[in-house]
mmCIF file of C-alpha atoms in Angstrom:
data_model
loop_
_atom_site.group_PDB
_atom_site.id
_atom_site.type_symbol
_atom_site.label_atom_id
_atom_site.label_comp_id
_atom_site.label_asym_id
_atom_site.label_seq_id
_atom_site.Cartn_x
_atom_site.Cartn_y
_atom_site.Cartn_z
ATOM 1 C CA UNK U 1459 -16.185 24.266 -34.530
ATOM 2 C CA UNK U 1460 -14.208 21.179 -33.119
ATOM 3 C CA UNK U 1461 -12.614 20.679 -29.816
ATOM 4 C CA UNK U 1462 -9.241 22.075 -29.897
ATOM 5 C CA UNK U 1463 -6.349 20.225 -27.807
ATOM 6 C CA UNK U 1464 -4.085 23.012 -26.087
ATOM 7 C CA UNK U 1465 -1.453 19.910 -24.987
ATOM 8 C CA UNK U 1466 0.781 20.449 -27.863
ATOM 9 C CA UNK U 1467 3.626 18.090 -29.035
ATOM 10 C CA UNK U 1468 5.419 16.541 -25.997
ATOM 11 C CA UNK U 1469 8.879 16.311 -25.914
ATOM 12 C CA UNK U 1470 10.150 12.913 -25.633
ATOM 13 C CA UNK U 1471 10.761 12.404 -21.919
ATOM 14 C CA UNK U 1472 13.901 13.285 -20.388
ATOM 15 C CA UNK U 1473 15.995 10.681 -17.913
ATOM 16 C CA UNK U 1474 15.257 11.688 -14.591
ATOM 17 C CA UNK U 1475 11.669 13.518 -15.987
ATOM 18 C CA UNK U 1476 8.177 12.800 -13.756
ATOM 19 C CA UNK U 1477 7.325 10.885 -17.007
ATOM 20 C CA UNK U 1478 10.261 7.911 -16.138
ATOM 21 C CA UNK U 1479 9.706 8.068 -12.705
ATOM 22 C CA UNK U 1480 7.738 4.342 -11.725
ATOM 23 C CA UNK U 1481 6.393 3.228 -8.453
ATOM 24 C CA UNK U 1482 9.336 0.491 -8.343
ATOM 25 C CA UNK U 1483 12.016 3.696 -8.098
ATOM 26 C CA UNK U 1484 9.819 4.640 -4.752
ATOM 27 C CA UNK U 1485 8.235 1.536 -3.435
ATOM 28 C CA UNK U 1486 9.861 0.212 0.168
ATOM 29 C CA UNK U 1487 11.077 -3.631 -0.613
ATOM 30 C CA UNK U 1488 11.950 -4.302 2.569
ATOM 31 C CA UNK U 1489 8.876 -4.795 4.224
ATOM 32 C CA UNK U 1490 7.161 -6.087 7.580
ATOM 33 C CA UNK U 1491 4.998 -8.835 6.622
ATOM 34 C CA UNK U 1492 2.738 -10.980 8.401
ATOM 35 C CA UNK U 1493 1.784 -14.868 8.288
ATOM 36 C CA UNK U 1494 -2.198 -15.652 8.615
ATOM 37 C CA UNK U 1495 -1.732 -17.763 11.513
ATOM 38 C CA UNK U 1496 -0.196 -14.932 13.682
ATOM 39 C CA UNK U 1497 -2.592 -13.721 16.642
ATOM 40 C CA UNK U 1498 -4.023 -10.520 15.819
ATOM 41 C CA UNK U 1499 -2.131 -9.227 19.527
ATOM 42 C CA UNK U 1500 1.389 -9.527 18.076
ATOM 43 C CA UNK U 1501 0.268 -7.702 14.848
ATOM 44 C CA UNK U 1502 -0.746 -4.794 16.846
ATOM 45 C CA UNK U 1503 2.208 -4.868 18.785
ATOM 46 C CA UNK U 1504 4.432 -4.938 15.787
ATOM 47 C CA UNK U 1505 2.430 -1.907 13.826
ATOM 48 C CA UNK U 1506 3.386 0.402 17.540
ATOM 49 C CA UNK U 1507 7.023 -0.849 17.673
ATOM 50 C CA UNK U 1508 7.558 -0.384 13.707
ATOM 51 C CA UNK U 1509 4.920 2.822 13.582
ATOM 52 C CA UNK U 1510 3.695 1.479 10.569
ATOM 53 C CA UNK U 1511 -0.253 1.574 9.788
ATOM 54 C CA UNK U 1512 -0.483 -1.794 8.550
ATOM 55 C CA UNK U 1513 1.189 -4.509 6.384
ATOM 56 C CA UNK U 1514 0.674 -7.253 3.517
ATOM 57 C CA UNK U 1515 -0.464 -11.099 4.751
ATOM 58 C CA UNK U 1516 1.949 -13.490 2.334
ATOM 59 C CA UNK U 1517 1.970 -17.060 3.216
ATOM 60 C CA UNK U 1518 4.907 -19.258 2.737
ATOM 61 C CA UNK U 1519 5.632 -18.863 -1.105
ATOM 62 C CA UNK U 1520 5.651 -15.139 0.171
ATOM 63 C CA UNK U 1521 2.497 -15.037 -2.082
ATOM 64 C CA UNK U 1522 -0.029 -11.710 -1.139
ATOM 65 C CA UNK U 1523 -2.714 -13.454 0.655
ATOM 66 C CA UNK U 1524 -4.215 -10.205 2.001
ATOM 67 C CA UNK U 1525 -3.777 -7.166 4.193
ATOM 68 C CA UNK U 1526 -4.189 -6.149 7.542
ATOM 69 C CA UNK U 1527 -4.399 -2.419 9.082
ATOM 70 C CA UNK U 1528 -4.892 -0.549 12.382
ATOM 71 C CA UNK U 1529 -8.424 0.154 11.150
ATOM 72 C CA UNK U 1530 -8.495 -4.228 11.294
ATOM 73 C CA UNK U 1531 -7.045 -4.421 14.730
ATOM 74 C CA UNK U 1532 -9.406 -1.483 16.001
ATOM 75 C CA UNK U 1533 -12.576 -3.337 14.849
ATOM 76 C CA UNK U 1534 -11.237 -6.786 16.130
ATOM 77 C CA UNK U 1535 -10.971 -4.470 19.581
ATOM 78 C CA UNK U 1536 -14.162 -2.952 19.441
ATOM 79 C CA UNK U 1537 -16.431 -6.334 18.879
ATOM 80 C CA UNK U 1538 -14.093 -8.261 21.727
ATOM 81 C CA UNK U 1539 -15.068 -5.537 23.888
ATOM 82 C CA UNK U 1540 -18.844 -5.487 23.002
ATOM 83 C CA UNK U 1541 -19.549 -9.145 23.191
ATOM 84 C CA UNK U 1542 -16.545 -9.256 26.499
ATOM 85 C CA UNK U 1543 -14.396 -11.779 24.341
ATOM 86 C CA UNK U 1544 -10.671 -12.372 24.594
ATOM 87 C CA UNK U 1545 -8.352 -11.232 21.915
ATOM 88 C CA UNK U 1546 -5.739 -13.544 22.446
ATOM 89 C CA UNK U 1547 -7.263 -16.338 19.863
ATOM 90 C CA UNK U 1548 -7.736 -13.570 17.212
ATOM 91 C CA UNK U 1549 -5.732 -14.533 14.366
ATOM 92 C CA UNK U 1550 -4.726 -12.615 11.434
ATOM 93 C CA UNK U 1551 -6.697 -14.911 8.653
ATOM 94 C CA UNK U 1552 -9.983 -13.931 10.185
ATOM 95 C CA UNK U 1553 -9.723 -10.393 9.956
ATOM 96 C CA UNK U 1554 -7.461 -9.279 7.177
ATOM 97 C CA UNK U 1555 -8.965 -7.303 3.676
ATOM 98 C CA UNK U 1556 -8.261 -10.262 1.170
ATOM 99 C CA UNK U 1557 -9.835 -8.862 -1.776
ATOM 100 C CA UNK U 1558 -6.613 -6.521 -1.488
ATOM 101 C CA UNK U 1559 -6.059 -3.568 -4.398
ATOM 102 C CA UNK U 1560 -2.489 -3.998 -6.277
ATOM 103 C CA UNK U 1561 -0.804 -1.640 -9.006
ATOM 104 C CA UNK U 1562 1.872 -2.442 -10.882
ATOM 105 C CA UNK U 1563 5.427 -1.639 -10.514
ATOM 106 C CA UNK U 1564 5.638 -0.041 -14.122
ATOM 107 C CA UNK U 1565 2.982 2.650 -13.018
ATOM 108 C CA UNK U 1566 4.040 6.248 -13.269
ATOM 109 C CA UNK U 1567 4.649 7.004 -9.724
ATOM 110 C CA UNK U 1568 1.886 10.022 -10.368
ATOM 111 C CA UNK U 1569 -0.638 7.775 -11.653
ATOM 112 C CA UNK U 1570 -0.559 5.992 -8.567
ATOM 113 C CA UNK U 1571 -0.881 9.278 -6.573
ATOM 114 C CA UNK U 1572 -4.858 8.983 -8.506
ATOM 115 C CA UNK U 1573 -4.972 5.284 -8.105
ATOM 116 C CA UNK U 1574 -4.497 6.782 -3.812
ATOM 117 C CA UNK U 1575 -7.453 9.291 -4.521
ATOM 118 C CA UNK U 1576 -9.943 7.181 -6.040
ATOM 119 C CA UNK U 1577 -9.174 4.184 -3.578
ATOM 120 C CA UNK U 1578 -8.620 6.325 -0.295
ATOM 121 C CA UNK U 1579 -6.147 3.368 0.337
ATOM 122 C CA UNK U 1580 -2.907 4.152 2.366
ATOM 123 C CA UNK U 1581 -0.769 1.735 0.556
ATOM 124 C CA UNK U 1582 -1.020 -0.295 -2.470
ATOM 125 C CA UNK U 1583 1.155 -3.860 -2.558
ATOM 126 C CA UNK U 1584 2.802 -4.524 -5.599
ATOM 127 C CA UNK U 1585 3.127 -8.244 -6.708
ATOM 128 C CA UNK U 1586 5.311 -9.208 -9.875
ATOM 129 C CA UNK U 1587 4.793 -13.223 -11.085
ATOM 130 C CA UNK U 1588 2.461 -14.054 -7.597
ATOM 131 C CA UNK U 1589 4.812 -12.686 -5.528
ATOM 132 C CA UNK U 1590 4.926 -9.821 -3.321
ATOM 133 C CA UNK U 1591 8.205 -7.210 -4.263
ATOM 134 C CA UNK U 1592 7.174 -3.914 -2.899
ATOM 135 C CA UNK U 1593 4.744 -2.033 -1.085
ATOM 136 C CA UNK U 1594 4.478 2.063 -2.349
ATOM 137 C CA UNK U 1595 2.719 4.223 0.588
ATOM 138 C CA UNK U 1596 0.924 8.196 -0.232
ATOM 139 C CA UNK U 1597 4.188 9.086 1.541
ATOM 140 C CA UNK U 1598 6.830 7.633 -0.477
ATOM 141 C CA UNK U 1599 4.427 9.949 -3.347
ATOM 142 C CA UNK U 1600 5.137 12.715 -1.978
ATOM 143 C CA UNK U 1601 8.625 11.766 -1.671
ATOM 144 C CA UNK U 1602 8.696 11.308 -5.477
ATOM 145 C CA UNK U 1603 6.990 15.454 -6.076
ATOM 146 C CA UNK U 1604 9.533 16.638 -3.869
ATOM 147 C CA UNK U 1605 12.500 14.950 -5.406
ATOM 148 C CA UNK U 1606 10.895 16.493 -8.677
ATOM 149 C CA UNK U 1607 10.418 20.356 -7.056
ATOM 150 C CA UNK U 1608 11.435 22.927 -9.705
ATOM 151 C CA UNK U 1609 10.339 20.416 -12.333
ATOM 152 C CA UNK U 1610 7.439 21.429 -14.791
ATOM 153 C CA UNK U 1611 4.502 18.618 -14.350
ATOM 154 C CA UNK U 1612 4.522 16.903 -17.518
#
């Protein structure tokens, strides 16, 4: 006896359907970016003001160079305090992630919400020919299943 497939034939996906529905309909495009040279102060200062958790690191070509995140700024904190440092000559270059995760705008916006799973990443940049054009967060997911309540999950 085989393995039986209890999917069925899918209907050809409807406008408006959880199948159309890519991270580029959800992603934020106007975003707070930072420059590598900035001092790792004003970055925290900027995440409080904006209440944001962290942003991309794009250098003049607005090219992702890397990322930088509360969870950054708190360790940057932690080690000035331990070896009684100043922050002020902290700059972003030294202490942003730049082996930084991307997904692609096409991505069904529910694929990404497993892409968020298996990473335990926040927020996924998403660069189209080198440069950075959106940023999707977990939040702006959940956005997308609640714009799709009442909807079967295809």
């Amino acid at each position: 006896m085989g393995i039986k497939s209890f999917m069925g034939r899918r209907a050809k996906p409807t406008k408006g359907s959880s199948e159309n529905i890519t991270v580029s309909d959800y992603m934020s495009t106007n975003l707070i970016t930072f420059k590598e040279n900035q001092s790792v102060l004003e970055v925290m200062d900027t995440l409080i003001k904006k209440k944001i958790s962290g942003a991309p690191v794009v250098n003049d070509k607005y090219e992702l160079v890397g990322i930088i995140s509360e969870g950054d700024c708190m360790k940057q904190i932690s080690e000035s305090r331990y070896h009684n440092h100043p922050m002020e000559n902290l700059s972003v270059q030294n202490h942003m992630i730049k082996n930084v995760d991307t997904i692609d705008g096409n991505m069904n916006v529910f694929d990404a919400a497993n892409k968020f799973l298996e990473s335990k990443h926040r927020r996924f940049p998403i660069v189209k020919d080198g440069k950075l054009v959106g940023l999707i967060s977990q939040k702006d997911v959940l956005k997308a299943a609640l714009d799709l309540k009442g909807q079967t999950w295809k």
